PDB file of C-alpha atoms in Angstrom:
ATOM      1  CA  UNK L 118     -21.163   5.864  -1.894  1.00 70.00           C
ATOM      2  CA  UNK L 119     -19.854   7.676   1.164  1.00 80.00           C
ATOM      3  CA  UNK L 120     -16.273   6.497   0.776  1.00 90.00           C
ATOM      4  CA  UNK L 121     -15.874   8.302  -2.571  1.00 89.00           C
ATOM      5  CA  UNK L 122     -16.398  11.751  -1.049  1.00 93.00           C
ATOM      6  CA  UNK L 123     -14.397  10.712   2.017  1.00 96.00           C
ATOM      7  CA  UNK L 124     -11.334   9.846  -0.087  1.00 97.00           C
ATOM      8  CA  UNK L 125     -11.566  13.185  -1.869  1.00 96.00           C
ATOM      9  CA  UNK L 126     -12.070  15.219   1.310  1.00 96.00           C
ATOM     10  CA  UNK L 127     -10.016  13.333   3.900  1.00 97.00           C
ATOM     11  CA  UNK L 128      -7.558  11.412   1.712  1.00 98.00           C
ATOM     12  CA  UNK L 129      -8.591   7.970   2.926  1.00 98.00           C
ATOM     13  CA  UNK L 130     -11.520   5.666   3.615  1.00 98.00           C
ATOM     14  CA  UNK L 131     -12.075   2.383   5.464  1.00 98.00           C
ATOM     15  CA  UNK L 132     -14.393  -0.295   4.064  1.00 98.00           C
ATOM     16  CA  UNK L 133     -14.956  -3.469   6.074  1.00 98.00           C
ATOM     17  CA  UNK L 134     -16.306  -6.852   4.935  1.00 98.00           C
ATOM     18  CA  UNK L 135     -14.641  -6.744   1.512  1.00 98.00           C
ATOM     19  CA  UNK L 136     -13.242 -10.282   1.860  1.00 98.00           C
ATOM     20  CA  UNK L 137     -14.797 -13.427   3.268  1.00 98.00           C
ATOM     21  CA  UNK L 138     -13.115 -15.520   5.932  1.00 97.00           C
ATOM     22  CA  UNK L 139     -12.482 -18.191   3.292  1.00 97.00           C
ATOM     23  CA  UNK L 140     -10.808 -15.732   0.907  1.00 98.00           C
ATOM     24  CA  UNK L 141      -8.528 -14.462   3.672  1.00 98.00           C
ATOM     25  CA  UNK L 142      -7.601 -17.999   4.720  1.00 97.00           C
ATOM     26  CA  UNK L 143      -6.730 -18.882   1.126  1.00 97.00           C
ATOM     27  CA  UNK L 144      -4.482 -15.832   0.870  1.00 97.00           C
ATOM     28  CA  UNK L 145      -2.778 -16.710   4.164  1.00 96.00           C
ATOM     29  CA  UNK L 146      -2.214 -20.303   3.054  1.00 96.00           C
ATOM     30  CA  UNK L 147      -0.607 -19.231  -0.230  1.00 96.00           C
ATOM     31  CA  UNK L 148       1.686 -16.770   1.561  1.00 93.00           C
ATOM     32  CA  UNK L 149       2.755 -19.332   4.154  1.00 91.00           C
ATOM     33  CA  UNK L 150       3.473 -21.959   1.497  1.00 90.00           C
ATOM     34  CA  UNK L 151       5.587 -19.530  -0.512  1.00 87.00           C
ATOM     35  CA  UNK L 152       7.610 -18.271   2.431  1.00 83.00           C
ATOM     36  CA  UNK L 153       8.192 -21.783   3.809  1.00 78.00           C
ATOM     37  CA  UNK L 154       9.548 -23.029   0.490  1.00 70.00           C
ATOM     38  CA  UNK L 155      11.630 -19.956  -0.421  1.00 65.00           C
ATOM     39  CA  UNK L 156      13.279 -18.736   2.800  1.00 60.00           C
ATOM     40  CA  UNK L 157      16.252 -17.083   1.033  1.00 62.00           C
ATOM     41  CA  UNK L 158      14.291 -15.172  -1.600  1.00 63.00           C
ATOM     42  CA  UNK L 159      15.900 -11.763  -2.210  1.00 59.00           C
ATOM     43  CA  UNK L 160      12.557  -9.930  -2.195  1.00 60.00           C
ATOM     44  CA  UNK L 161      11.849 -11.148   1.351  1.00 70.00           C
ATOM     45  CA  UNK L 162      12.859  -8.948   4.247  1.00 63.00           C
ATOM     46  CA  UNK L 163      12.903 -10.531   7.684  1.00 63.00           C
ATOM     47  CA  UNK L 164      13.747  -9.173  11.128  1.00 63.00           C
ATOM     48  CA  UNK L 165      12.452  -9.569  14.661  1.00 59.00           C
ATOM     49  CA  UNK L 166      10.112  -6.623  14.110  1.00 58.00           C
ATOM     50  CA  UNK L 167       8.929  -7.072  10.537  1.00 66.00           C
ATOM     51  CA  UNK L 168       8.616  -9.550   7.704  1.00 85.00           C
ATOM     52  CA  UNK L 169       7.956  -8.155   4.238  1.00 89.00           C
ATOM     53  CA  UNK L 170       7.614  -9.428   0.679  1.00 91.00           C
ATOM     54  CA  UNK L 171       8.390  -6.873  -2.013  1.00 91.00           C
ATOM     55  CA  UNK L 172       6.792  -7.216  -5.454  1.00 93.00           C
ATOM     56  CA  UNK L 173       4.138  -9.311  -3.760  1.00 95.00           C
ATOM     57  CA  UNK L 174       1.867  -9.691  -6.805  1.00 96.00           C
ATOM     58  CA  UNK L 175       4.803 -11.066  -8.805  1.00 94.00           C
ATOM     59  CA  UNK L 176       6.114 -13.323  -6.052  1.00 93.00           C
ATOM     60  CA  UNK L 177       2.734 -14.903  -5.198  1.00 95.00           C
ATOM     61  CA  UNK L 178       0.453 -14.340  -8.227  1.00 95.00           C
ATOM     62  CA  UNK L 179      -1.744 -17.212  -7.022  1.00 96.00           C
ATOM     63  CA  UNK L 180      -3.248 -14.776  -4.514  1.00 97.00           C
ATOM     64  CA  UNK L 181      -4.659 -12.480  -7.202  1.00 97.00           C
ATOM     65  CA  UNK L 182      -7.933 -14.371  -7.824  1.00 95.00           C
ATOM     66  CA  UNK L 183      -8.738 -14.010  -4.119  1.00 97.00           C
ATOM     67  CA  UNK L 184      -7.530 -10.403  -3.851  1.00 97.00           C
ATOM     68  CA  UNK L 185      -9.446  -9.161  -6.886  1.00 96.00           C
ATOM     69  CA  UNK L 186     -12.793 -10.563  -5.873  1.00 96.00           C
ATOM     70  CA  UNK L 187     -16.038  -9.002  -7.107  1.00 95.00           C
ATOM     71  CA  UNK L 188     -16.198  -6.662  -4.110  1.00 97.00           C
ATOM     72  CA  UNK L 189     -12.765  -5.152  -4.687  1.00 97.00           C
ATOM     73  CA  UNK L 190     -13.262  -4.916  -8.453  1.00 95.00           C
ATOM     74  CA  UNK L 191     -16.495  -3.014  -7.907  1.00 95.00           C
ATOM     75  CA  UNK L 192     -14.952  -0.692  -5.316  1.00 96.00           C
ATOM     76  CA  UNK L 193     -12.071   0.222  -7.642  1.00 96.00           C
ATOM     77  CA  UNK L 194     -14.167   0.871 -10.748  1.00 95.00           C
ATOM     78  CA  UNK L 195     -16.998   2.665  -8.954  1.00 95.00           C
ATOM     79  CA  UNK L 196     -14.592   4.881  -7.008  1.00 96.00           C
ATOM     80  CA  UNK L 197     -11.846   5.627  -9.531  1.00 96.00           C
ATOM     81  CA  UNK L 198     -13.051   4.399 -12.932  1.00 94.00           C
ATOM     82  CA  UNK L 199     -11.528   2.024 -15.475  1.00 93.00           C
ATOM     83  CA  UNK L 200      -7.986   1.548 -16.721  1.00 94.00           C
ATOM     84  CA  UNK L 201      -6.034   1.246 -13.476  1.00 95.00           C
ATOM     85  CA  UNK L 202      -3.160  -1.215 -13.076  1.00 97.00           C
ATOM     86  CA  UNK L 203      -0.929  -2.353 -10.219  1.00 97.00           C
ATOM     87  CA  UNK L 204       2.344  -0.428  -9.957  1.00 97.00           C
ATOM     88  CA  UNK L 205       3.703  -1.794  -6.689  1.00 96.00           C
ATOM     89  CA  UNK L 206       2.765  -4.237  -3.937  1.00 96.00           C
ATOM     90  CA  UNK L 207       4.232  -5.215  -0.578  1.00 95.00           C
ATOM     91  CA  UNK L 208       3.150  -7.696   2.067  1.00 95.00           C
ATOM     92  CA  UNK L 209       3.814  -6.584   5.656  1.00 90.00           C
ATOM     93  CA  UNK L 210       3.741  -8.884   8.667  1.00 88.00           C
ATOM     94  CA  UNK L 211       4.236  -7.084  11.973  1.00 84.00           C
ATOM     95  CA  UNK L 212       4.757  -9.847  14.603  1.00 80.00           C
ATOM     96  CA  UNK L 213       3.039  -9.951  17.970  1.00 75.00           C
ATOM     97  CA  UNK L 214       5.924  -8.386  19.913  1.00 73.00           C
ATOM     98  CA  UNK L 215       7.084  -5.982  17.230  1.00 73.00           C
ATOM     99  CA  UNK L 216       8.725  -2.707  18.241  1.00 76.00           C
ATOM    100  CA  UNK L 217       8.624  -1.533  14.622  1.00 75.00           C
ATOM    101  CA  UNK L 218       7.188   1.931  14.147  1.00 85.00           C
ATOM    102  CA  UNK L 219       7.068   4.324  11.209  1.00 91.00           C
ATOM    103  CA  UNK L 220       7.160   8.109  11.582  1.00 94.00           C
ATOM    104  CA  UNK L 221       4.819  10.419   9.689  1.00 96.00           C
ATOM    105  CA  UNK L 222       5.579  10.562   5.962  1.00 96.00           C
ATOM    106  CA  UNK L 223       4.078  10.747   2.476  1.00 97.00           C
ATOM    107  CA  UNK L 224       4.586   7.990  -0.126  1.00 97.00           C
ATOM    108  CA  UNK L 225       6.625   9.966  -2.626  1.00 97.00           C
ATOM    109  CA  UNK L 226       8.356   7.370  -4.812  1.00 97.00           C
ATOM    110  CA  UNK L 227       7.333   4.980  -7.564  1.00 97.00           C
ATOM    111  CA  UNK L 228       9.114   1.870  -8.874  1.00 96.00           C
ATOM    112  CA  UNK L 229      10.528   2.101 -12.420  1.00 96.00           C
ATOM    113  CA  UNK L 230      12.670  -0.081 -14.670  1.00 94.00           C
ATOM    114  CA  UNK L 231      15.689   2.186 -15.165  1.00 93.00           C
ATOM    115  CA  UNK L 232      17.280   5.500 -14.260  1.00 94.00           C
ATOM    116  CA  UNK L 233      17.337   8.271 -16.854  1.00 93.00           C
ATOM    117  CA  UNK L 234      17.311  12.057 -16.686  1.00 93.00           C
ATOM    118  CA  UNK L 235      13.707  13.315 -16.875  1.00 93.00           C
ATOM    119  CA  UNK L 236      12.234  16.676 -15.906  1.00 93.00           C
ATOM    120  CA  UNK L 237      10.297  16.599 -12.617  1.00 94.00           C
ATOM    121  CA  UNK L 238      11.692  13.156 -11.685  1.00 96.00           C
ATOM    122  CA  UNK L 239      14.235  13.289  -8.866  1.00 95.00           C
ATOM    123  CA  UNK L 240      15.552  11.696  -5.643  1.00 96.00           C
ATOM    124  CA  UNK L 241      16.560   8.470  -7.372  1.00 96.00           C
ATOM    125  CA  UNK L 242      17.437   5.382  -5.316  1.00 95.00           C
ATOM    126  CA  UNK L 243      18.137   1.740  -6.116  1.00 92.00           C
ATOM    127  CA  UNK L 244      17.766  -1.331  -3.906  1.00 80.00           C
ATOM    128  CA  UNK L 245      18.285  -4.884  -5.152  1.00 72.00           C
ATOM    129  CA  UNK L 246      18.146  -3.727  -8.801  1.00 76.00           C
ATOM    130  CA  UNK L 247      14.836  -1.944  -8.132  1.00 85.00           C
ATOM    131  CA  UNK L 248      14.846   1.735  -9.147  1.00 95.00           C
ATOM    132  CA  UNK L 249      12.705   4.214  -7.249  1.00 96.00           C
ATOM    133  CA  UNK L 250      12.136   7.869  -8.030  1.00 97.00           C
ATOM    134  CA  UNK L 251       9.973  10.761  -6.937  1.00 97.00           C
ATOM    135  CA  UNK L 252       7.839  11.660  -9.962  1.00 97.00           C
ATOM    136  CA  UNK L 253       5.882  14.801 -10.720  1.00 95.00           C
ATOM    137  CA  UNK L 254       3.290  15.743  -8.118  1.00 96.00           C
ATOM    138  CA  UNK L 255       0.544  15.241 -10.708  1.00 95.00           C
ATOM    139  CA  UNK L 256       1.327  11.530 -10.948  1.00 96.00           C
ATOM    140  CA  UNK L 257       1.245  11.117  -7.177  1.00 97.00           C
ATOM    141  CA  UNK L 258      -2.009  13.046  -6.859  1.00 96.00           C
ATOM    142  CA  UNK L 259      -3.780  10.745  -9.303  1.00 96.00           C
ATOM    143  CA  UNK L 260      -2.601   7.408  -7.889  1.00 97.00           C
ATOM    144  CA  UNK L 261      -4.155   5.524  -4.976  1.00 98.00           C
ATOM    145  CA  UNK L 262      -3.286   2.717  -2.572  1.00 98.00           C
ATOM    146  CA  UNK L 263      -5.391  -0.118  -1.177  1.00 98.00           C
ATOM    147  CA  UNK L 264      -4.325  -1.854   2.031  1.00 98.00           C
ATOM    148  CA  UNK L 265      -5.924  -5.278   2.557  1.00 98.00           C
ATOM    149  CA  UNK L 266      -6.089  -6.272   6.209  1.00 98.00           C
ATOM    150  CA  UNK L 267      -5.493  -9.942   6.877  1.00 97.00           C
ATOM    151  CA  UNK L 268      -5.778  -9.389  10.644  1.00 96.00           C
ATOM    152  CA  UNK L 269      -7.930  -7.056  12.689  1.00 96.00           C
ATOM    153  CA  UNK L 270      -5.939  -3.873  13.088  1.00 95.00           C
ATOM    154  CA  UNK L 271      -6.339  -1.565  16.079  1.00 95.00           C
ATOM    155  CA  UNK L 272      -4.458   1.245  17.781  1.00 93.00           C
ATOM    156  CA  UNK L 273      -2.757  -1.426  19.902  1.00 92.00           C
ATOM    157  CA  UNK L 274      -1.157  -3.453  17.101  1.00 91.00           C
ATOM    158  CA  UNK L 275       0.097  -0.746  14.800  1.00 89.00           C
ATOM    159  CA  UNK L 276      -2.907   0.608  12.917  1.00 94.00           C
ATOM    160  CA  UNK L 277      -2.043   3.493  10.635  1.00 96.00           C
ATOM    161  CA  UNK L 278      -2.639   6.973  11.956  1.00 97.00           C
ATOM    162  CA  UNK L 279      -3.163   9.727   9.421  1.00 97.00           C
ATOM    163  CA  UNK L 280      -3.456  13.494   9.195  1.00 97.00           C
ATOM    164  CA  UNK L 281      -6.859  14.119   7.647  1.00 97.00           C
ATOM    165  CA  UNK L 282      -6.860  16.057   4.375  1.00 97.00           C
ATOM    166  CA  UNK L 283      -3.064  16.354   4.331  1.00 96.00           C
ATOM    167  CA  UNK L 284      -3.069  14.884   0.801  1.00 97.00           C
ATOM    168  CA  UNK L 285      -4.500  18.186  -0.459  1.00 96.00           C
ATOM    169  CA  UNK L 286      -1.384  20.156   0.526  1.00 94.00           C
ATOM    170  CA  UNK L 287       0.890  18.692  -2.159  1.00 95.00           C
ATOM    171  CA  UNK L 288       4.401  17.464  -1.412  1.00 95.00           C
ATOM    172  CA  UNK L 289       5.280  18.891   1.982  1.00 95.00           C
ATOM    173  CA  UNK L 290       8.132  18.627   4.451  1.00 92.00           C
ATOM    174  CA  UNK L 291       6.898  17.239   7.758  1.00 89.00           C
ATOM    175  CA  UNK L 292       8.197  20.236   9.706  1.00 91.00           C
ATOM    176  CA  UNK L 293       5.903  22.471   7.652  1.00 90.00           C
ATOM    177  CA  UNK L 294       2.800  20.616   8.836  1.00 88.00           C
ATOM    178  CA  UNK L 295       1.058  22.459  11.672  1.00 87.00           C
ATOM    179  CA  UNK L 296       0.190  19.472  13.876  1.00 85.00           C
ATOM    180  CA  UNK L 297      -1.553  21.589  16.508  1.00 86.00           C
ATOM    181  CA  UNK L 298      -4.206  22.581  13.991  1.00 91.00           C
ATOM    182  CA  UNK L 299      -4.531  19.258  12.177  1.00 93.00           C
ATOM    183  CA  UNK L 300      -6.917  16.363  12.785  1.00 96.00           C
ATOM    184  CA  UNK L 301      -5.344  12.955  13.400  1.00 96.00           C
ATOM    185  CA  UNK L 302      -7.264   9.696  12.897  1.00 97.00           C
ATOM    186  CA  UNK L 303      -6.265   6.181  13.931  1.00 97.00           C
ATOM    187  CA  UNK L 304      -7.432   3.861  11.146  1.00 97.00           C
ATOM    188  CA  UNK L 305      -8.713   0.691  12.773  1.00 97.00           C
ATOM    189  CA  UNK L 306      -9.794  -1.941  10.230  1.00 98.00           C
ATOM    190  CA  UNK L 307     -11.520  -5.295  10.685  1.00 98.00           C
ATOM    191  CA  UNK L 308     -10.031  -8.534   9.347  1.00 98.00           C
ATOM    192  CA  UNK L 309     -11.069  -8.759   5.694  1.00 98.00           C
ATOM    193  CA  UNK L 310     -11.502  -4.994   5.403  1.00 98.00           C
ATOM    194  CA  UNK L 311      -9.538  -2.478   3.375  1.00 98.00           C
ATOM    195  CA  UNK L 312      -8.183   1.014   3.726  1.00 98.00           C
ATOM    196  CA  UNK L 313      -7.980   3.191   0.604  1.00 98.00           C
ATOM    197  CA  UNK L 314      -5.584   6.118   0.758  1.00 98.00           C
ATOM    198  CA  UNK L 315      -3.913   8.725  -1.413  1.00 98.00           C
ATOM    199  CA  UNK L 316      -0.090   8.675  -1.599  1.00 98.00           C
ATOM    200  CA  UNK L 317       0.300  12.264  -0.378  1.00 98.00           C
ATOM    201  CA  UNK L 318      -1.674  11.600   2.809  1.00 98.00           C
ATOM    202  CA  UNK L 319       0.654  11.863   5.820  1.00 97.00           C
ATOM    203  CA  UNK L 320       0.581   8.540   7.661  1.00 97.00           C
ATOM    204  CA  UNK L 321       2.489   6.727  10.413  1.00 96.00           C
ATOM    205  CA  UNK L 322       2.203   3.664  12.640  1.00 93.00           C
ATOM    206  CA  UNK L 323       3.113   2.876  16.237  1.00 89.00           C
ATOM    207  CA  UNK L 324       4.683  -0.121  17.932  1.00 85.00           C
ATOM    208  CA  UNK L 325       2.574  -3.151  18.789  1.00 86.00           C
ATOM    209  CA  UNK L 326       1.477  -3.142  22.446  1.00 84.00           C
ATOM    210  CA  UNK L 327      -1.142  -5.926  22.701  1.00 89.00           C
ATOM    211  CA  UNK L 328       0.807  -8.940  21.396  1.00 84.00           C
ATOM    212  CA  UNK L 329      -1.466  -9.267  18.358  1.00 88.00           C
ATOM    213  CA  UNK L 330      -0.152  -9.827  14.860  1.00 88.00           C
ATOM    214  CA  UNK L 331      -0.818  -7.349  12.024  1.00 91.00           C
ATOM    215  CA  UNK L 332      -0.596  -8.510   8.406  1.00 94.00           C
ATOM    216  CA  UNK L 333      -1.389  -6.177   5.513  1.00 96.00           C
ATOM    217  CA  UNK L 334      -1.115  -6.359   1.715  1.00 98.00           C
ATOM    218  CA  UNK L 335      -0.267  -2.889   0.380  1.00 97.00           C
ATOM    219  CA  UNK L 336      -1.066  -2.375  -3.344  1.00 98.00           C
ATOM    220  CA  UNK L 337      -0.478   0.837  -5.315  1.00 98.00           C
ATOM    221  CA  UNK L 338      -2.444   1.687  -8.474  1.00 98.00           C
ATOM    222  CA  UNK L 339      -2.145   4.092 -11.398  1.00 97.00           C
ATOM    223  CA  UNK L 340      -3.513   4.513 -14.911  1.00 96.00           C
ATOM    224  CA  UNK L 341      -0.866   6.990 -16.042  1.00 95.00           C
ATOM    225  CA  UNK L 342       1.783   6.352 -18.643  1.00 93.00           C
ATOM    226  CA  UNK L 343       5.289   7.445 -17.680  1.00 96.00           C
ATOM    227  CA  UNK L 344       7.484   9.680 -19.860  1.00 93.00           C
ATOM    228  CA  UNK L 345       9.145   8.092 -22.864  1.00 90.00           C
ATOM    229  CA  UNK L 346      12.139   6.020 -21.845  1.00 91.00           C
ATOM    230  CA  UNK L 347      10.972   4.530 -18.536  1.00 94.00           C
ATOM    231  CA  UNK L 348       8.260   2.113 -17.482  1.00 96.00           C
ATOM    232  CA  UNK L 349       6.562   1.047 -14.252  1.00 97.00           C
ATOM    233  CA  UNK L 350       8.788  -1.846 -13.155  1.00 95.00           C
ATOM    234  CA  UNK L 351       6.009  -3.783 -11.391  1.00 95.00           C
ATOM    235  CA  UNK L 352       3.160  -2.933 -13.772  1.00 96.00           C
ATOM    236  CA  UNK L 353       0.380  -5.512 -13.927  1.00 96.00           C
ATOM    237  CA  UNK L 354      -2.947  -4.917 -15.588  1.00 90.00           C
ATOM    238  CA  UNK L 355      -5.821  -6.761 -13.990  1.00 77.00           C
ATOM    239  CA  UNK L 356      -9.379  -7.599 -14.891  1.00 62.00           C
ATOM    240  CA  UNK L 357     -11.998 -10.076 -13.761  1.00 48.00           C
ATOM    241  CA  UNK L 358     -11.071 -12.439 -16.593  1.00 45.00           C
ATOM    242  CA  UNK L 359      -7.359 -12.219 -15.872  1.00 46.00           C
ATOM    243  CA  UNK L 360      -7.489 -13.050 -12.194  1.00 45.00           C
ATOM    244  CA  UNK L 361     -10.188 -15.729 -12.257  1.00 44.00           C
TER     245      UNK L 361
END
């Protein structure tokens, strides 16, 4: 499959037609029901420019049978192998008139259950009793992210833009990236499609300019055990039997 070599070489790949219209509508319905009935939930973040649900797979587990359909299961196992589990998930809703933008960055932190002193784990933060830390580069290099697109995403409503192959450079300060000699790609994805990316890939997104909504479910995966004393705080193992 072409996307396997593309992920290795470029750090990302786009696969359309992973979800049916019916599966997407079921996911949307479950999200809308949850948010309507729990407006003050502490894992919800709401502003004029962005609505987000942290720990999405824990907050709305009813979506999992639709998310982990046969297509996505096959893509994960054929691309990365067996034994992966969810380590983090966030739902993003960028409204039609959003001025929200995100500058170029790498995804350098993971969510864990507590803070302890461990070699190669640093830059600790905590928000709403959720601990985040930058782990060893090896852990980041072996994880991957899948972004499920609930709406068609284009350059005009905040599609991600990435620096091709930047994931191969390790952890890097943005000022050390030679933009003049790098290739930038705008990652447009159809409704019901996905984008797979590596955490160390430099990525950013622009403001919305066409008054079209952009909703994405961002899910991070790993199959690595953490050092003794800490655990993935959002860990969820999944299989066909578990989610159906």
